[in-house]
Amino acid sequence: MPKVAHRAGNGAATNGTAVAGHVKDMNLAREGRLRIEWADRHMPVVRTIRSRFAKERPLRGMRIAACLHVTTETANLARTLKAGGAEVFLCGSNPLSTQDDVAAALVAHYGIATYAIKGEDHKTYYNHILSCIEARPHVTMDDGCDLVTVLHTKKKGYLKDVIAGTEETSTGVTRLRAMAASKVLRYPVIAINDADTKHLFDNRYGTGQSTIDGILRSTNMLIAGSTVVIAGYGWCGRGVATRAKGMGATVLVTEINPVRALEAAMDGFQVLSMEEACPRGDLFITLTGNKSVLRREHFLAMKDGAIVANSGHFNVEIDIPALERISGGKRRVRELVDEYRVKTGRRIYLLGEGRLINLAAAEGHPAMVMDMSFANQAMSVEFLKKKHKTLKRDVYKVPEAIDREVARLKLRSMEIDIDTLTQEQDKYLRTWSEGT
Ligand SMILES: NC(=O)c1ccc[n+]([C@@H]2O[C@H](COP(=O)([O-])OP(=O)(O)OC[C@H]3O[C@@H](n4cnc5c(N)ncnc54)[C@H](O)[C@@H]3O)[C@@H](O)[C@H]2O)c1
């Protein structure tokens, strides 16, 4: 693989030492830096942690391999970890989500070894993960569990240095729990996704807004008056459903979990099977973390011009090979929009090659919400450095104290004050004898 050593730009971040990396074009670094700074303005919690880290250097001596979407917000997380004393090695967690200007700026201006190129092929994607593993990390920071999987299968020799890890997303947590249940997980991992200050905000409001953003940027369609089918009423699905409804769409929801289906019904959405939804939908969005949610029989039942998109972690939610098989031909009609001519004579439009549409066609979540997710990441790594010896080879929740602190700092940054318990209330909530 062509690895390039780029010399850091102004020397401020790296003292002029060569920083390794494999990025698309170093000429994009200036633009990337401006966008990273813009995002930073909207990440007050991460900024607060960064100033503390710069003083206390709690991550001194640590090497962190991070497999995350290479966006402006991730850049600010990487800067924060570096300010805390860590050496950070970054690769993309999806072949289409990298922002090339950000990758260039990380290498040129922030001294962070970055291996990520938007549109990289499968082999390059995995080579980039290998580059991060070969840096002999003490901590892994994953988004979807690909790095952890490579480490536990093809690169077991590097496991001995690893003390702990973190995982950003629902799908990664599901994979890690399967690894822990099969007793193959070799170190403790904190499930960042499960923090309240992560999934209640990032998944719901972040995915809710940025998924619509990606669909609008790639299609310029009018949501008002259209029929939108949302597969999966989890934290992400309800975020998108609510926003699509707010923009004037008729929203139909499909689910496999009866409780979630009931929630969708009582939130005012029509819940039905995908089979029933197919002939009605103009736009289908999968957000399930599952595979083949849209498949052959569904494509055959869709109307001419139906648009299909995915915002779940992997590109398996839409069975693209099945779509290929039932199509007579395919052509790219707009950036990231592929038209499939189905043998029924109808056309189906697949967005973003079935990959996370919010990151493939737009910029991912707004910095304002990633501020909380990445504050959890930074503080969890700090916690793991101190406490990893007390943990087993299992998946852990973000400590309650960290979750609360993130909420507290976020509220403070928004200049929102909340009440505190009076002594009387505090006592009342801890007694059982006082009734009507
Ligand atoms: N696009 C992004 O930036 C982004 C951000 C966060 C999470 N994610 C990913 O989005 C996916 C969903 O995350 P979440 O936090 O909402 O998870 P979740 O577990 O809260 O929700 C997933 C829902 O999908 C349902 N489901 C599963 N199989 C289904 C099927 N065949 N048909 C219909 N519904 C089905 C489940 O019952 C569940 O309610 C995951 O892959 C996650 O990693 C993406």
Short mmCIF file of C-alpha atoms and ligand atoms in Angstrom, two decimals:
data_model
loop_
_atom_site.label_atom_id
_atom_site.label_comp_id
_atom_site.label_asym_id
_atom_site.label_seq_id
_atom_site.Cartn_x
_atom_site.Cartn_y
_atom_site.Cartn_z
CA MET A 1 0.00 0.00 0.00
CA PRO A 2 1.39 3.43 -0.81
CA LYS A 3 1.97 5.06 2.57
CA VAL A 4 3.02 8.67 2.44
CA ALA A 5 4.93 10.49 5.11
CA HIS A 6 3.75 14.07 5.14
CA ARG A 7 5.63 16.77 6.94
CA ALA A 8 3.39 18.72 9.26
CA GLY A 9 2.59 22.23 8.13
CA ASN A 10 3.33 24.96 10.63
CA GLY A 11 5.13 22.74 13.07
CA ALA A 12 2.93 23.91 15.92
CA ALA A 13 1.24 20.61 16.39
CA THR A 14 4.12 18.30 15.63
CA ASN A 15 7.33 20.27 15.99
CA GLY A 16 7.98 19.53 12.34
CA THR A 17 8.26 15.77 12.76
CA ALA A 18 7.04 13.68 9.85
CA VAL A 19 3.52 12.36 10.30
CA ALA A 20 2.53 9.17 8.56
CA GLY A 21 -0.68 8.95 6.61
CA HIS A 22 -2.45 7.99 3.44
CA VAL A 23 -4.83 10.69 2.31
CA LYS A 24 -6.25 11.79 -1.02
CA ASP A 25 -4.74 15.23 -1.52
CA MET A 26 -2.65 17.30 0.86
CA ASN A 27 -3.66 20.46 -1.02
CA LEU A 28 -7.06 20.18 0.66
CA ALA A 29 -5.53 20.70 4.11
CA ARG A 30 -6.29 24.42 4.40
CA GLU A 31 -9.97 23.96 3.60
CA GLY A 32 -10.11 21.05 6.03
CA ARG A 33 -8.58 23.10 8.80
CA LEU A 34 -11.14 25.87 8.37
CA ARG A 35 -13.98 23.33 8.55
CA ILE A 36 -12.46 21.64 11.62
CA GLU A 37 -12.26 25.03 13.34
CA TRP A 38 -15.89 25.75 12.39
CA ALA A 39 -17.02 22.46 13.95
CA ASP A 40 -14.94 23.19 17.03
CA ARG A 41 -16.96 26.35 17.65
CA HIS A 42 -19.99 24.09 18.07
CA MET A 43 -18.26 21.59 20.36
CA PRO A 44 -17.98 23.43 23.69
CA VAL A 45 -17.93 20.28 25.82
CA VAL A 46 -15.09 18.71 23.85
CA ARG A 47 -13.26 22.05 24.02
CA THR A 48 -13.59 22.14 27.80
CA ILE A 49 -12.22 18.61 28.04
CA ARG A 50 -9.39 19.50 25.67
CA SER A 51 -8.25 22.43 27.85
CA ARG A 52 -8.29 20.21 30.92
CA PHE A 53 -6.44 17.44 29.07
CA ALA A 54 -3.79 19.91 27.89
CA LYS A 55 -3.08 20.82 31.54
CA GLU A 56 -3.38 17.39 33.13
CA ARG A 57 -2.10 15.19 30.25
CA PRO A 58 -4.07 12.14 31.53
CA LEU A 59 -3.40 10.09 28.38
CA ARG A 60 0.35 10.58 28.35
CA GLY A 61 2.18 7.63 26.79
CA MET A 62 -0.92 6.02 25.28
CA ARG A 63 -1.29 4.98 21.68
CA ILE A 64 -4.87 5.04 20.42
CA ALA A 65 -6.02 3.39 17.18
CA ALA A 66 -9.27 5.06 16.15
CA CYS A 67 -11.48 3.67 13.37
CA LEU A 68 -14.09 6.42 13.06
CA HIS A 69 -15.83 8.39 10.32
CA VAL A 70 -13.16 10.94 9.38
CA THR A 71 -15.21 14.11 9.76
CA THR A 72 -14.59 17.55 11.23
CA GLU A 73 -16.00 16.42 14.58
CA THR A 74 -13.74 13.36 14.69
CA ALA A 75 -10.82 15.67 13.99
CA ASN A 76 -11.67 17.64 17.12
CA LEU A 77 -11.88 14.44 19.15
CA ALA A 78 -8.46 13.36 17.83
CA ARG A 79 -7.02 16.78 18.75
CA THR A 80 -8.43 16.38 22.24
CA LEU A 81 -6.91 12.94 22.74
CA LYS A 82 -3.60 14.30 21.50
CA ALA A 83 -3.84 17.26 23.87
CA GLY A 84 -4.24 14.69 26.65
CA GLY A 85 -0.88 13.19 25.70
CA ALA A 86 -1.98 10.30 23.45
CA GLU A 87 -0.55 9.42 20.09
CA VAL A 88 -3.52 8.94 17.75
CA PHE A 89 -3.70 6.80 14.61
CA LEU A 90 -6.89 7.31 12.65
CA CYS A 91 -8.58 5.40 9.83
CA GLY A 92 -12.09 5.61 8.37
CA SER A 93 -14.89 3.37 9.60
CA ASN A 94 -16.68 3.40 6.24
CA PRO A 95 -15.23 3.63 2.72
CA LEU A 96 -17.54 6.50 1.76
CA SER A 97 -17.64 8.64 4.90
CA THR A 98 -14.19 10.24 4.85
CA GLN A 99 -13.94 13.97 4.30
CA ASP A 100 -10.71 14.21 2.30
CA ASP A 101 -9.99 17.80 3.32
CA VAL A 102 -10.24 16.83 6.99
CA ALA A 103 -7.92 13.85 6.52
CA ALA A 104 -5.35 16.12 4.86
CA ALA A 105 -5.62 18.76 7.58
CA LEU A 106 -5.20 16.18 10.34
CA VAL A 107 -1.88 15.11 8.86
CA ALA A 108 -0.68 18.57 7.83
CA HIS A 109 -1.83 20.75 10.71
CA TYR A 110 -2.60 18.57 13.69
CA GLY A 111 0.09 15.88 13.54
CA ILE A 112 -2.38 13.00 13.55
CA ALA A 113 -1.47 9.95 11.46
CA THR A 114 -4.53 9.50 9.24
CA TYR A 115 -5.25 6.72 6.78
CA ALA A 116 -8.51 7.41 4.97
CA ILE A 117 -9.68 8.27 1.47
CA LYS A 118 -13.28 8.82 0.41
CA GLY A 119 -14.31 6.08 -2.03
CA GLU A 120 -11.42 3.76 -1.10
CA ASP A 121 -11.90 0.17 -2.25
CA HIS A 122 -12.40 -2.76 0.11
CA LYS A 123 -8.71 -3.69 0.12
CA THR A 124 -7.54 -0.15 0.87
CA TYR A 125 -10.18 0.20 3.60
CA TYR A 126 -8.77 -2.85 5.39
CA ASN A 127 -5.15 -1.82 4.70
CA HIS A 128 -5.89 1.44 6.48
CA ILE A 129 -7.22 -0.45 9.48
CA LEU A 130 -4.02 -2.55 9.44
CA SER A 131 -1.89 0.61 9.44
CA CYS A 132 -3.57 1.68 12.70
CA ILE A 133 -3.21 -1.76 14.28
CA GLU A 134 0.46 -1.89 13.32
CA ALA A 135 0.98 1.24 15.44
CA ARG A 136 0.59 -1.14 18.45
CA PRO A 137 -2.30 0.65 20.16
CA HIS A 138 -3.06 0.44 23.88
CA VAL A 139 -6.65 1.48 23.27
CA THR A 140 -8.96 0.86 20.30
CA MET A 141 -11.71 3.32 19.47
CA ASP A 142 -14.05 1.71 16.98
CA ASP A 143 -17.23 2.61 15.11
CA GLY A 144 -18.84 -0.60 13.87
CA CYS A 145 -16.26 -3.05 15.28
CA ASP A 146 -14.24 -3.60 12.10
CA LEU A 147 -10.92 -2.70 13.73
CA VAL A 148 -11.62 -4.93 16.74
CA THR A 149 -12.59 -7.79 14.43
CA VAL A 150 -9.37 -7.54 12.39
CA LEU A 151 -7.37 -7.38 15.62
CA HIS A 152 -9.09 -10.52 16.99
CA THR A 153 -8.77 -12.50 13.76
CA LYS A 154 -5.90 -11.56 11.45
CA LYS A 155 -3.69 -9.56 13.83
CA LYS A 156 -3.90 -11.38 17.16
CA GLY A 157 -0.21 -10.71 17.80
CA TYR A 158 -1.05 -7.07 18.53
CA LEU A 159 -3.63 -7.93 21.21
CA LYS A 160 -1.04 -8.14 23.96
CA ASP A 161 -0.53 -4.36 24.00
CA VAL A 162 -4.23 -3.50 24.12
CA ILE A 163 -5.67 -2.67 27.54
CA ALA A 164 -9.17 -1.58 26.57
CA GLY A 165 -11.41 -0.08 23.91
CA THR A 166 -14.47 2.00 23.18
CA GLU A 167 -17.24 1.46 20.61
CA GLU A 168 -19.28 4.27 19.13
CA THR A 169 -22.34 2.76 17.46
CA SER A 170 -25.27 0.36 18.00
CA THR A 171 -24.10 -2.14 15.38
CA GLY A 172 -20.60 -2.28 16.86
CA VAL A 173 -22.01 -2.85 20.34
CA THR A 174 -24.16 -5.72 19.00
CA ARG A 175 -21.06 -7.34 17.46
CA LEU A 176 -19.02 -6.85 20.64
CA ARG A 177 -21.74 -8.39 22.81
CA ALA A 178 -21.69 -11.42 20.47
CA MET A 179 -17.89 -11.60 20.90
CA ALA A 180 -18.18 -11.37 24.70
CA ALA A 181 -20.90 -14.05 24.74
CA SER A 182 -18.67 -16.35 22.67
CA LYS A 183 -15.78 -15.58 25.08
CA VAL A 184 -13.52 -14.34 22.30
CA LEU A 185 -13.34 -10.68 23.34
CA ARG A 186 -9.86 -10.14 24.76
CA TYR A 187 -10.21 -6.81 26.58
CA PRO A 188 -12.91 -4.60 28.14
CA VAL A 189 -14.80 -2.27 25.85
CA ILE A 190 -17.02 0.66 26.80
CA ALA A 191 -20.20 0.96 24.72
CA ILE A 192 -20.30 4.71 24.08
CA ASN A 193 -23.55 4.24 22.17
CA ASP A 194 -25.36 3.17 25.33
CA ALA A 195 -24.69 6.42 27.20
CA ASP A 196 -27.89 8.46 27.49
CA THR A 197 -25.98 11.53 26.30
CA LYS A 198 -25.07 9.57 23.15
CA HIS A 199 -27.97 7.59 21.73
CA LEU A 200 -30.78 9.86 22.94
CA PHE A 201 -29.22 12.75 21.05
CA ASP A 202 -26.72 11.60 18.40
CA ASN A 203 -28.85 8.70 17.11
CA ARG A 204 -32.17 10.50 17.39
CA TYR A 205 -31.50 14.15 16.53
CA GLY A 206 -28.17 13.68 14.73
CA THR A 207 -29.19 10.82 12.46
CA GLY A 208 -32.68 12.31 12.21
CA GLN A 209 -31.42 15.53 10.69
CA SER A 210 -28.35 14.36 8.78
CA THR A 211 -30.13 11.48 7.05
CA ILE A 212 -32.67 13.89 5.61
CA ASP A 213 -29.76 16.21 4.74
CA GLY A 214 -27.98 13.43 2.78
CA ILE A 215 -31.16 12.51 0.91
CA LEU A 216 -31.88 16.12 0.00
CA ARG A 217 -28.32 16.80 -1.13
CA SER A 218 -28.25 13.69 -3.33
CA THR A 219 -31.76 13.95 -4.82
CA ASN A 220 -33.13 17.47 -4.20
CA MET A 221 -36.51 15.77 -3.75
CA LEU A 222 -39.48 17.44 -2.05
CA ILE A 223 -40.29 15.65 1.19
CA ALA A 224 -43.66 17.39 1.61
CA GLY A 225 -46.43 15.29 0.13
CA SER A 226 -44.26 12.23 -0.39
CA THR A 227 -44.69 8.86 1.30
CA VAL A 228 -41.61 7.91 3.33
CA VAL A 229 -41.13 4.38 4.63
CA ILE A 230 -38.88 4.06 7.68
CA ALA A 231 -37.58 0.57 8.45
CA GLY A 232 -36.70 0.33 12.16
CA TYR A 233 -38.16 2.54 14.88
CA GLY A 234 -35.07 2.57 17.08
CA TRP A 235 -33.29 5.74 18.17
CA CYS A 236 -32.21 6.56 14.63
CA GLY A 237 -35.45 5.53 12.94
CA ARG A 238 -37.67 7.63 15.21
CA GLY A 239 -35.41 10.63 14.62
CA VAL A 240 -35.80 10.41 10.85
CA ALA A 241 -39.52 9.55 11.03
CA THR A 242 -40.26 12.60 13.19
CA ARG A 243 -38.35 14.95 10.93
CA ALA A 244 -39.90 13.58 7.72
CA LYS A 245 -43.35 14.00 9.29
CA GLY A 246 -42.47 17.56 10.30
CA MET A 247 -41.55 18.30 6.69
CA GLY A 248 -44.95 17.18 5.44
CA ALA A 249 -44.42 13.56 4.45
CA THR A 250 -46.80 10.71 5.11
CA VAL A 251 -44.60 8.40 7.16
CA LEU A 252 -45.02 4.62 7.29
CA VAL A 253 -43.00 2.55 9.76
CA THR A 254 -41.95 -1.11 9.62
CA GLU A 255 -40.62 -2.97 12.68
CA ILE A 256 -39.94 -6.48 13.96
CA ASN A 257 -40.07 -5.55 17.66
CA PRO A 258 -43.67 -5.35 18.98
CA VAL A 259 -42.84 -2.74 21.65
CA ARG A 260 -41.13 -0.43 19.20
CA ALA A 261 -43.96 -0.97 16.68
CA LEU A 262 -46.45 0.06 19.38
CA GLU A 263 -44.42 3.16 20.19
CA ALA A 264 -44.45 4.12 16.51
CA ALA A 265 -48.21 3.58 16.31
CA MET A 266 -48.83 5.71 19.42
CA ASP A 267 -46.48 8.40 18.11
CA GLY A 268 -48.96 8.67 15.25
CA PHE A 269 -47.24 6.71 12.49
CA GLN A 270 -48.88 4.04 10.40
CA VAL A 271 -47.19 0.72 11.17
CA LEU A 272 -47.37 -2.04 8.60
CA SER A 273 -45.32 -4.82 7.01
CA MET A 274 -42.71 -3.99 4.39
CA GLU A 275 -44.74 -6.01 1.91
CA GLU A 276 -47.70 -3.66 2.43
CA ALA A 277 -45.51 -0.57 2.43
CA CYS A 278 -43.65 -1.33 -0.82
CA PRO A 279 -46.32 -0.34 -3.37
CA ARG A 280 -46.98 2.89 -1.44
CA GLY A 281 -43.54 4.33 -0.70
CA ASP A 282 -41.78 7.06 -2.67
CA LEU A 283 -38.71 6.95 -0.42
CA PHE A 284 -37.49 4.02 1.71
CA ILE A 285 -34.92 4.51 4.48
CA THR A 286 -33.44 1.58 6.43
CA LEU A 287 -32.11 2.17 9.96
CA THR A 288 -32.17 -1.26 11.58
CA GLY A 289 -28.61 -2.57 12.02
CA ASN A 290 -29.94 -5.71 10.31
CA LYS A 291 -29.42 -7.21 6.86
CA SER A 292 -31.63 -7.66 3.77
CA VAL A 293 -34.37 -5.47 5.19
CA LEU A 294 -35.16 -4.45 1.62
CA ARG A 295 -34.84 -7.44 -0.66
CA ARG A 296 -35.91 -9.01 -3.96
CA GLU A 297 -39.65 -9.33 -3.29
CA HIS A 298 -39.75 -5.76 -1.98
CA PHE A 299 -37.99 -4.26 -5.01
CA LEU A 300 -40.39 -6.11 -7.30
CA ALA A 301 -43.37 -4.55 -5.50
CA MET A 302 -42.07 -0.95 -5.53
CA LYS A 303 -43.48 1.68 -7.83
CA ASP A 304 -41.61 3.29 -10.68
CA GLY A 305 -39.15 5.87 -9.41
CA ALA A 306 -38.94 4.60 -5.84
CA ILE A 307 -35.86 5.86 -3.99
CA VAL A 308 -34.04 3.59 -1.53
CA ALA A 309 -31.47 4.74 1.01
CA ASN A 310 -29.77 3.34 4.09
CA SER A 311 -28.62 5.12 7.23
CA GLY A 312 -27.84 2.03 9.30
CA HIS A 313 -24.18 1.21 9.88
CA PHE A 314 -23.43 -1.35 7.16
CA ASN A 315 -24.35 -1.52 3.48
CA VAL A 316 -26.19 -4.82 3.93
CA GLU A 317 -29.60 -3.43 4.94
CA ILE A 318 -30.52 -3.11 1.28
CA ASP A 319 -29.82 -6.35 -0.59
CA ILE A 320 -27.95 -4.71 -3.46
CA PRO A 321 -26.85 -7.99 -5.11
CA ALA A 322 -30.56 -8.96 -5.35
CA LEU A 323 -31.36 -5.56 -6.88
CA GLU A 324 -28.56 -6.11 -9.40
CA ARG A 325 -29.93 -9.56 -10.27
CA ILE A 326 -33.44 -8.35 -11.05
CA SER A 327 -32.21 -5.35 -13.04
CA GLY A 328 -31.50 -5.20 -16.75
CA GLY A 329 -29.05 -2.34 -16.32
CA LYS A 330 -27.77 0.40 -14.07
CA ARG A 331 -26.48 3.91 -14.66
CA ARG A 332 -25.35 6.78 -12.46
CA VAL A 333 -27.80 9.62 -12.94
CA ARG A 334 -26.52 12.04 -10.29
CA GLU A 335 -23.67 11.98 -7.84
CA LEU A 336 -24.32 8.99 -5.55
CA VAL A 337 -27.63 8.15 -7.27
CA ASP A 338 -27.75 4.88 -9.25
CA GLU A 339 -30.75 4.09 -11.43
CA TYR A 340 -31.61 0.39 -11.67
CA ARG A 341 -33.87 -0.69 -14.53
CA VAL A 342 -35.83 -3.49 -12.95
CA LYS A 343 -37.09 -6.17 -15.31
CA THR A 344 -40.69 -5.21 -14.44
CA GLY A 345 -39.98 -2.07 -16.49
CA ARG A 346 -39.82 0.13 -13.37
CA ARG A 347 -36.86 2.14 -12.14
CA ILE A 348 -35.45 2.11 -8.61
CA TYR A 349 -32.94 4.72 -7.42
CA LEU A 350 -30.32 3.60 -4.91
CA LEU A 351 -28.58 6.37 -2.96
CA GLY A 352 -24.99 6.34 -1.76
CA GLU A 353 -24.36 2.73 -2.84
CA GLY A 354 -26.43 1.68 0.14
CA ARG A 355 -23.92 3.13 2.61
CA LEU A 356 -24.77 5.53 5.46
CA ILE A 357 -26.42 8.24 3.40
CA ASN A 358 -25.84 11.00 5.94
CA LEU A 359 -22.09 10.52 5.70
CA ALA A 360 -21.85 9.51 2.05
CA ALA A 361 -23.87 12.42 0.66
CA ALA A 362 -23.78 14.98 3.48
CA GLU A 363 -21.43 15.81 6.35
CA GLY A 364 -22.71 13.43 9.00
CA HIS A 365 -24.17 14.73 12.24
CA PRO A 366 -23.91 18.37 13.22
CA ALA A 367 -20.98 19.17 15.52
CA MET A 368 -23.41 20.38 18.20
CA VAL A 369 -24.57 16.80 18.79
CA MET A 370 -21.27 15.00 18.18
CA ASP A 371 -19.95 17.20 20.98
CA MET A 372 -21.70 14.92 23.46
CA SER A 373 -20.80 11.60 21.81
CA PHE A 374 -17.15 12.53 21.59
CA ALA A 375 -17.03 13.99 25.10
CA ASN A 376 -18.11 10.51 26.24
CA GLN A 377 -15.34 9.00 24.12
CA ALA A 378 -12.61 11.26 25.53
CA MET A 379 -13.66 10.83 29.16
CA SER A 380 -14.16 7.08 28.75
CA VAL A 381 -10.60 6.66 27.48
CA GLU A 382 -9.38 8.63 30.49
CA PHE A 383 -11.44 6.33 32.74
CA LEU A 384 -10.10 3.21 31.01
CA LYS A 385 -6.52 4.31 31.50
CA LYS A 386 -7.11 4.54 35.24
CA LYS A 387 -9.47 1.60 35.76
CA HIS A 388 -8.87 -1.02 33.06
CA LYS A 389 -7.32 -3.43 35.54
CA THR A 390 -10.60 -3.61 37.46
CA LEU A 391 -12.58 -4.60 34.35
CA LYS A 392 -13.18 -7.98 32.75
CA ARG A 393 -13.16 -8.93 29.05
CA ASP A 394 -16.67 -7.66 28.59
CA VAL A 395 -18.79 -4.79 27.26
CA TYR A 396 -19.40 -1.99 29.78
CA LYS A 397 -21.69 0.98 30.03
CA VAL A 398 -20.24 4.46 30.13
CA PRO A 399 -19.89 5.24 33.85
CA GLU A 400 -22.95 7.16 35.10
CA ALA A 401 -20.73 9.95 36.42
CA ILE A 402 -19.34 10.60 32.93
CA ASP A 403 -22.78 10.52 31.30
CA ARG A 404 -24.09 13.05 33.85
CA GLU A 405 -21.02 15.26 33.52
CA VAL A 406 -21.46 15.42 29.73
CA ALA A 407 -25.09 16.50 30.20
CA ARG A 408 -24.08 19.05 32.82
CA LEU A 409 -21.38 20.59 30.65
CA LYS A 410 -23.68 20.65 27.62
CA LEU A 411 -26.43 22.42 29.56
CA ARG A 412 -23.89 24.92 30.87
CA SER A 413 -22.71 25.64 27.32
CA MET A 414 -26.34 26.23 26.31
CA GLU A 415 -26.79 28.57 29.29
CA ILE A 416 -29.60 26.43 30.64
CA ASP A 417 -30.01 26.30 34.41
CA ILE A 418 -31.94 23.51 36.07
CA ASP A 419 -33.35 23.16 39.57
CA THR A 420 -31.66 21.26 42.36
CA LEU A 421 -33.41 19.15 44.97
CA THR A 422 -34.28 20.89 48.23
CA GLN A 423 -33.22 19.07 51.39
CA GLU A 424 -36.85 18.15 51.99
CA GLN A 425 -37.22 16.69 48.47
CA ASP A 426 -33.98 14.79 48.71
CA LYS A 427 -35.10 13.21 51.97
CA TYR A 428 -38.60 12.47 50.58
CA LEU A 429 -37.18 10.62 47.58
CA ARG A 430 -35.13 8.39 49.87
CA THR A 431 -37.94 7.43 52.28
CA TRP A 432 -40.61 4.78 51.83
CA SER A 433 -42.90 5.48 54.79
CA GLU A 434 -44.45 8.80 53.67
CA GLY A 435 -47.66 8.36 51.58
CA THR A 436 -50.88 10.32 51.04
N1 LIG B 1 -26.28 7.12 10.15
C1 LIG B 1 -25.60 7.34 11.26
O1 LIG B 1 -24.80 8.26 11.36
C2 LIG B 1 -25.83 6.46 12.44
C3 LIG B 1 -25.73 6.97 13.75
C4 LIG B 1 -25.99 6.13 14.83
C5 LIG B 1 -26.29 4.79 14.59
N2 LIG B 1 -26.34 4.31 13.29
C6 LIG B 1 -26.65 2.92 12.96
O2 LIG B 1 -28.07 2.88 12.69
C7 LIG B 1 -28.56 1.57 12.99
C8 LIG B 1 -29.74 1.72 13.96
O3 LIG B 1 -29.28 2.27 15.19
P1 LIG B 1 -30.26 2.54 16.41
O4 LIG B 1 -29.44 3.19 17.45
O5 LIG B 1 -31.51 3.16 15.94
O6 LIG B 1 -30.53 1.03 16.85
P2 LIG B 1 -31.80 0.47 17.66
O7 LIG B 1 -31.39 -0.89 18.11
O8 LIG B 1 -32.27 1.47 18.67
O9 LIG B 1 -32.95 0.35 16.55
C9 LIG B 1 -32.95 -0.55 15.49
C10 LIG B 1 -34.41 -0.95 15.28
O10 LIG B 1 -34.52 -1.71 14.07
C11 LIG B 1 -35.47 -2.74 14.29
N3 LIG B 1 -35.29 -3.80 13.29
C12 LIG B 1 -34.37 -4.79 13.27
N4 LIG B 1 -34.54 -5.56 12.17
C13 LIG B 1 -35.58 -5.03 11.48
C14 LIG B 1 -36.25 -5.38 10.28
N5 LIG B 1 -35.88 -6.44 9.56
N6 LIG B 1 -37.28 -4.60 9.88
C15 LIG B 1 -37.69 -3.53 10.60
N7 LIG B 1 -37.10 -3.16 11.77
C16 LIG B 1 -36.06 -3.91 12.20
C17 LIG B 1 -35.21 -3.18 15.73
O11 LIG B 1 -36.31 -3.87 16.26
C18 LIG B 1 -34.96 -1.84 16.40
O12 LIG B 1 -36.13 -1.27 16.94
C19 LIG B 1 -27.38 0.80 13.54
O13 LIG B 1 -26.75 0.10 12.48
C20 LIG B 1 -26.44 1.89 14.04
O14 LIG B 1 -25.11 1.46 14.14
C21 LIG B 1 -26.15 5.13 12.24
#
